[in-house]
Tab-separated table of C-alpha atoms in Angstrom:
chain	number	residue	atom	x	y	z
A	292	ARG	CA	104.563	103.162	85.491
A	293	LYS	CA	106.054	105.620	87.572
A	294	GLU	CA	105.874	105.197	91.681
A	295	VAL	CA	104.337	108.805	92.066
A	296	GLU	CA	101.955	110.153	90.292
A	297	GLN	CA	100.327	113.831	90.268
A	298	ASP	CA	98.396	116.437	88.258
A	299	PRO	CA	100.455	118.430	87.745
A	300	GLY	CA	98.137	122.402	86.935
A	301	PRO	CA	97.999	124.880	87.468
A	302	PHE	CA	95.145	124.491	89.483
A	303	ASN	CA	94.047	128.189	89.585
A	304	VAL	CA	91.051	129.096	92.163
A	305	PRO	CA	89.550	132.350	93.744
A	306	GLU	CA	89.720	132.932	97.440
A	307	GLY	CA	87.000	131.238	99.287
A	308	ALA	CA	86.800	128.299	96.638
A	309	THR	CA	87.725	124.328	97.382
A	310	VAL	CA	90.368	122.332	95.612
A	311	ALA	CA	91.476	118.738	95.000
A	312	PHE	CA	93.740	116.841	93.350
A	313	ASN	CA	94.432	113.548	92.919
A	314	CYS	CA	98.071	111.255	93.393
A	315	THR	CA	98.318	107.801	92.474
A	316	TYR	CA	100.998	105.112	93.543
A	317	SER	CA	101.166	102.151	92.442
A	318	ASN	CA	102.215	99.454	95.386
A	319	SER	CA	98.797	98.200	96.766
A	320	ALA	CA	100.719	98.130	99.651
A	321	SER	CA	101.910	100.917	100.706
A	322	GLN	CA	100.931	101.664	103.742
A	323	SER	CA	101.717	105.939	104.441
A	324	PHE	CA	100.824	108.539	102.177
A	325	PHE	CA	102.527	112.424	102.591
A	326	TRP	CA	101.902	115.732	101.676
A	327	TYR	CA	104.180	118.240	101.481
A	328	ARG	CA	103.833	122.094	100.519
A	329	GLN	CA	106.432	123.832	98.149
A	330	ASP	CA	106.261	127.519	98.200
A	331	CYS	CA	108.820	128.838	95.135
A	332	ARG	CA	111.888	128.858	96.072
A	333	LYS	CA	111.687	127.159	99.260
A	334	GLU	CA	112.274	123.571	100.908
A	335	PRO	CA	109.464	121.081	100.975
A	336	LYS	CA	108.172	121.002	104.557
A	337	LEU	CA	105.531	117.907	105.375
A	338	LEU	CA	101.478	118.980	105.367
A	339	MET	CA	100.082	115.992	106.427
A	340	SER	CA	100.736	112.769	107.313
A	341	VAL	CA	97.894	109.956	106.311
A	342	TYR	CA	98.646	105.923	107.800
A	343	SER	CA	94.569	105.181	107.714
A	344	SER	CA	92.077	106.145	105.851
A	345	GLY	CA	92.390	109.704	106.138
A	346	ASN	CA	93.358	112.833	107.813
A	347	GLU	CA	91.740	116.258	108.590
A	348	ASP	CA	93.769	119.408	109.755
A	349	GLY	CA	91.846	122.712	110.148
A	350	ARG	CA	91.139	122.990	106.074
A	351	PHE	CA	93.200	120.217	105.055
A	352	THR	CA	91.931	116.617	104.306
A	353	ALA	CA	93.474	113.944	103.125
A	354	GLN	CA	91.727	110.635	101.809
A	355	LEU	CA	92.943	107.665	100.812
A	356	ASN	CA	91.443	105.326	98.422
A	357	ARG	CA	93.445	102.380	97.737
A	358	ALA	CA	90.971	100.299	95.347
A	359	SER	CA	91.776	102.875	93.688
A	360	GLN	CA	95.345	103.587	95.301
A	361	TYR	CA	94.884	107.385	95.350
A	362	ILE	CA	94.839	109.684	97.744
A	363	SER	CA	93.874	113.135	97.636
A	364	LEU	CA	93.843	116.393	98.925
A	365	LEU	CA	91.356	119.232	99.567
A	366	ILE	CA	91.620	122.176	100.685
A	367	ARG	CA	88.591	124.167	101.755
A	368	ASP	CA	88.521	127.702	102.040
A	369	SER	CA	91.181	128.511	99.404
A	370	LYS	CA	93.460	131.573	101.251
A	371	LEU	CA	95.788	133.171	99.368
A	372	SER	CA	98.324	131.858	101.480
A	373	ASP	CA	97.363	127.807	100.496
A	374	SER	CA	99.388	129.056	96.933
A	375	ALA	CA	101.918	126.152	96.224
A	376	THR	CA	103.508	123.775	94.618
A	377	TYR	CA	101.781	120.693	96.548
A	378	LEU	CA	104.159	117.060	96.783
A	379	CYS	CA	103.008	113.827	97.314
A	380	VAL	CA	105.194	111.119	99.092
A	381	VAL	CA	104.272	107.280	99.485
A	382	PRO	CA	107.198	105.424	101.707
A	383	PRO	CA	108.905	102.237	99.828
A	384	LEU	CA	108.613	99.143	101.216
A	385	ASN	CA	111.700	97.348	101.678
A	386	ASP	CA	114.478	100.140	101.283
A	387	TYR	CA	115.303	104.393	101.984
A	388	LYS	CA	114.376	105.561	98.418
A	389	LEU	CA	111.546	107.377	98.762
A	390	SER	CA	110.106	109.331	95.630
A	391	PHE	CA	107.918	111.735	95.544
A	392	GLY	CA	105.673	112.883	92.657
A	393	ALA	CA	106.913	116.165	90.500
A	394	GLY	CA	103.661	118.355	92.309
A	395	THR	CA	100.681	119.780	92.125
A	396	THR	CA	100.915	123.499	90.714
A	397	VAL	CA	97.924	125.463	93.050
A	398	THR	CA	97.238	129.293	92.748
A	399	VAL	CA	94.652	131.249	94.276
A	400	ARG	CA	93.451	134.706	93.374
A	401	ALA	CA	91.962	136.893	95.274
B	81	ASP	CA	110.820	124.073	112.341
B	82	ALA	CA	113.966	121.070	112.095
B	83	GLY	CA	117.984	122.199	112.945
B	84	ILE	CA	118.862	121.723	109.572
B	85	THR	CA	121.302	123.942	107.937
B	86	GLN	CA	123.198	123.950	104.638
B	87	SER	CA	126.471	126.212	102.737
B	88	PRO	CA	126.532	127.555	100.951
B	89	ARG	CA	123.425	129.046	99.996
B	90	HIS	CA	124.098	129.763	96.762
B	91	LYS	CA	127.712	128.810	95.083
B	92	VAL	CA	128.647	130.107	91.760
B	93	THR	CA	131.485	127.818	90.101
B	94	GLU	CA	132.988	127.273	86.726
B	95	THR	CA	133.015	123.754	85.286
B	96	GLY	CA	135.574	121.323	86.296
B	97	THR	CA	135.824	122.520	89.428
B	98	PRO	CA	135.399	120.481	92.728
B	99	VAL	CA	132.653	121.574	94.632
B	100	THR	CA	131.666	120.900	98.402
B	101	LEU	CA	128.415	121.328	99.653
B	102	ARG	CA	127.159	121.056	103.734
B	103	CYS	CA	124.716	119.575	105.814
B	104	HIS	CA	124.314	120.550	109.151
B	105	GLN	CA	121.313	119.352	111.438
B	106	THR	CA	121.428	119.255	115.457
B	107	GLU	CA	118.561	117.034	115.733
B	108	ASN	CA	120.493	113.937	115.875
B	109	HIS	CA	118.087	111.410	112.914
B	110	ARG	CA	120.071	109.069	112.027
B	111	TYR	CA	118.817	109.397	108.219
B	112	MET	CA	120.070	111.833	106.024
B	113	TYR	CA	119.317	112.585	101.467
B	114	TRP	CA	120.985	115.217	99.765
B	115	TYR	CA	118.175	115.321	96.556
B	116	ARG	CA	118.584	118.268	93.346
B	117	GLN	CA	115.497	119.517	92.029
B	118	ASP	CA	115.417	120.638	88.383
B	119	PRO	CA	112.128	122.219	86.336
B	120	GLY	CA	110.077	119.227	84.756
B	121	HIS	CA	111.849	116.865	86.900
B	122	GLY	CA	110.470	117.130	90.763
B	123	LEU	CA	112.468	116.033	93.591
B	124	ARG	CA	115.410	112.809	93.052
B	125	LEU	CA	117.282	112.166	94.942
B	126	ILE	CA	121.210	111.716	94.968
B	127	HIS	CA	122.217	109.570	97.921
B	128	TYR	CA	121.666	108.687	101.816
B	129	SER	CA	123.227	107.825	104.798
B	130	TYR	CA	121.284	105.213	107.053
B	131	GLY	CA	124.460	105.641	109.818
B	132	VAL	CA	127.896	107.696	110.080
B	133	LYS	CA	129.742	106.366	107.445
B	134	ASP	CA	127.226	104.416	106.072
B	135	THR	CA	125.748	105.930	102.572
B	136	ASP	CA	123.761	104.605	99.685
B	137	LYS	CA	123.257	105.483	96.191
B	138	GLY	CA	120.063	107.534	94.622
B	139	GLU	CA	119.146	106.981	91.414
B	140	VAL	CA	120.353	110.244	89.863
B	141	SER	CA	124.083	109.237	91.833
B	142	ASP	CA	126.579	109.810	88.889
B	143	GLY	CA	129.125	112.597	89.077
B	144	TYR	CA	128.491	112.979	93.032
B	145	SER	CA	129.975	111.485	95.790
B	146	VAL	CA	129.067	112.112	99.386
B	147	SER	CA	130.735	111.189	103.442
B	148	ARG	CA	128.968	111.019	106.780
B	149	SER	CA	132.092	111.125	109.981
B	150	LYS	CA	129.681	112.601	112.093
B	151	THR	CA	126.153	111.728	112.484
B	152	GLU	CA	125.280	115.829	112.230
B	153	ASP	CA	127.463	116.728	108.749
B	154	PHE	CA	127.026	115.027	105.483
B	155	LEU	CA	128.329	116.416	103.536
B	156	LEU	CA	127.675	116.054	99.054
B	157	THR	CA	130.261	117.158	96.594
B	158	LEU	CA	130.809	116.959	93.179
B	159	GLU	CA	134.141	116.435	91.321
B	160	SER	CA	134.579	117.945	88.959
B	161	ALA	CA	131.441	120.094	88.214
B	162	THR	CA	129.556	119.738	84.822
B	163	SER	CA	126.746	122.666	83.846
B	164	SER	CA	124.101	120.042	84.122
B	165	GLN	CA	124.664	119.767	88.065
B	166	THR	CA	123.165	123.468	87.952
B	167	SER	CA	120.157	123.029	90.333
B	168	VAL	CA	118.893	123.568	93.654
B	169	TYR	CA	120.100	120.854	95.937
B	170	PHE	CA	117.910	119.445	99.059
B	171	CYS	CA	119.058	117.950	102.081
B	172	ALA	CA	117.237	116.043	104.725
B	173	ILE	CA	116.421	113.639	107.658
B	174	SER	CA	114.776	111.638	108.883
B	175	GLU	CA	114.454	110.225	111.899
B	176	THR	CA	112.560	106.562	111.227
B	177	TRP	CA	112.660	104.401	108.129
B	178	GLY	CA	110.183	101.749	106.479
B	179	GLN	CA	106.186	103.740	107.133
B	180	GLY	CA	107.734	107.075	108.675
B	181	LEU	CA	110.751	107.736	105.791
B	182	GLY	CA	107.765	109.712	104.719
B	183	GLU	CA	108.652	112.146	107.710
B	184	GLN	CA	111.268	114.054	106.631
B	185	TYR	CA	113.030	117.787	107.274
B	186	PHE	CA	114.650	120.205	103.808
B	187	GLY	CA	117.406	122.578	104.951
B	188	PRO	CA	116.906	125.745	102.979
B	189	GLY	CA	118.351	124.161	99.836
B	190	THR	CA	121.758	124.777	98.228
B	191	ARG	CA	121.393	126.730	94.392
B	192	LEU	CA	124.158	126.279	92.243
B	193	THR	CA	125.169	126.852	89.262
B	194	VAL	CA	127.989	125.504	86.478
B	195	THR	CA	129.547	127.866	84.011
C-alpha cells in the first residue's frame, strides 16, 4: 500500500459550489498532515497544516479522521482561482524522506 | 515568499552530457531537497541534505549526485544525462524535520529536456 493515496479526480465544479476530496495514509501513528496546492507549471505551495483534528482557513477546511486514516480538504464557495492540483503530504515519523500524494485536480468553471 | 532560487530555469541538453542544477536559499534552513516531477508520478525525492556536507539518497537517486558545501547552496548533478531524466526539477527547503517536515518551501523549478 502506498504511504499516501489521493483520488486523482478531476473534480469539475461550478463557481460557488463546495468540493471535497480525501487523502488516505498508511501509517496510523502519523501526527501531522499538510495540503499543498500546485498551479499548472508552477511549484507546489503550502496551503494548510493539520496537527490535530482539523484546521480552517477562510473557505478551506481540512478534517482528519484518524479511525479511517484519511484527511479531507473541503473548499467552500469555489472560485475560478481555486483551480489547481491539491497535494497531500504525510511526513514519516523518523525519516527525512517526505512522500507526496499524486494530487487531486480541481477545475472550477464559470 | 521564501527566498529560494533555482538556476537555470530551462535547459536543453544532449544525451551523455553532464548537467548541474543549482538551488540557492536565503532562509538559512537546514534541510534541502531535490525532487523531480513527471506526469503520472507526482513528486519524487531524488536526494536530500540535512546539513552542510550531509546528504542522502531519496527514492529515485540513480544517475544523480548532489553536493552541499554551504548552507545556502544545494547542487544536483546528472553525470551523464539520459532522455529518462527529462523532467521538471524542484528544490525545496524546510526548517525542521520530524512532524514539521511537511512544511516545505519550493523553488520555481527547472525544466530540463534531454535530447
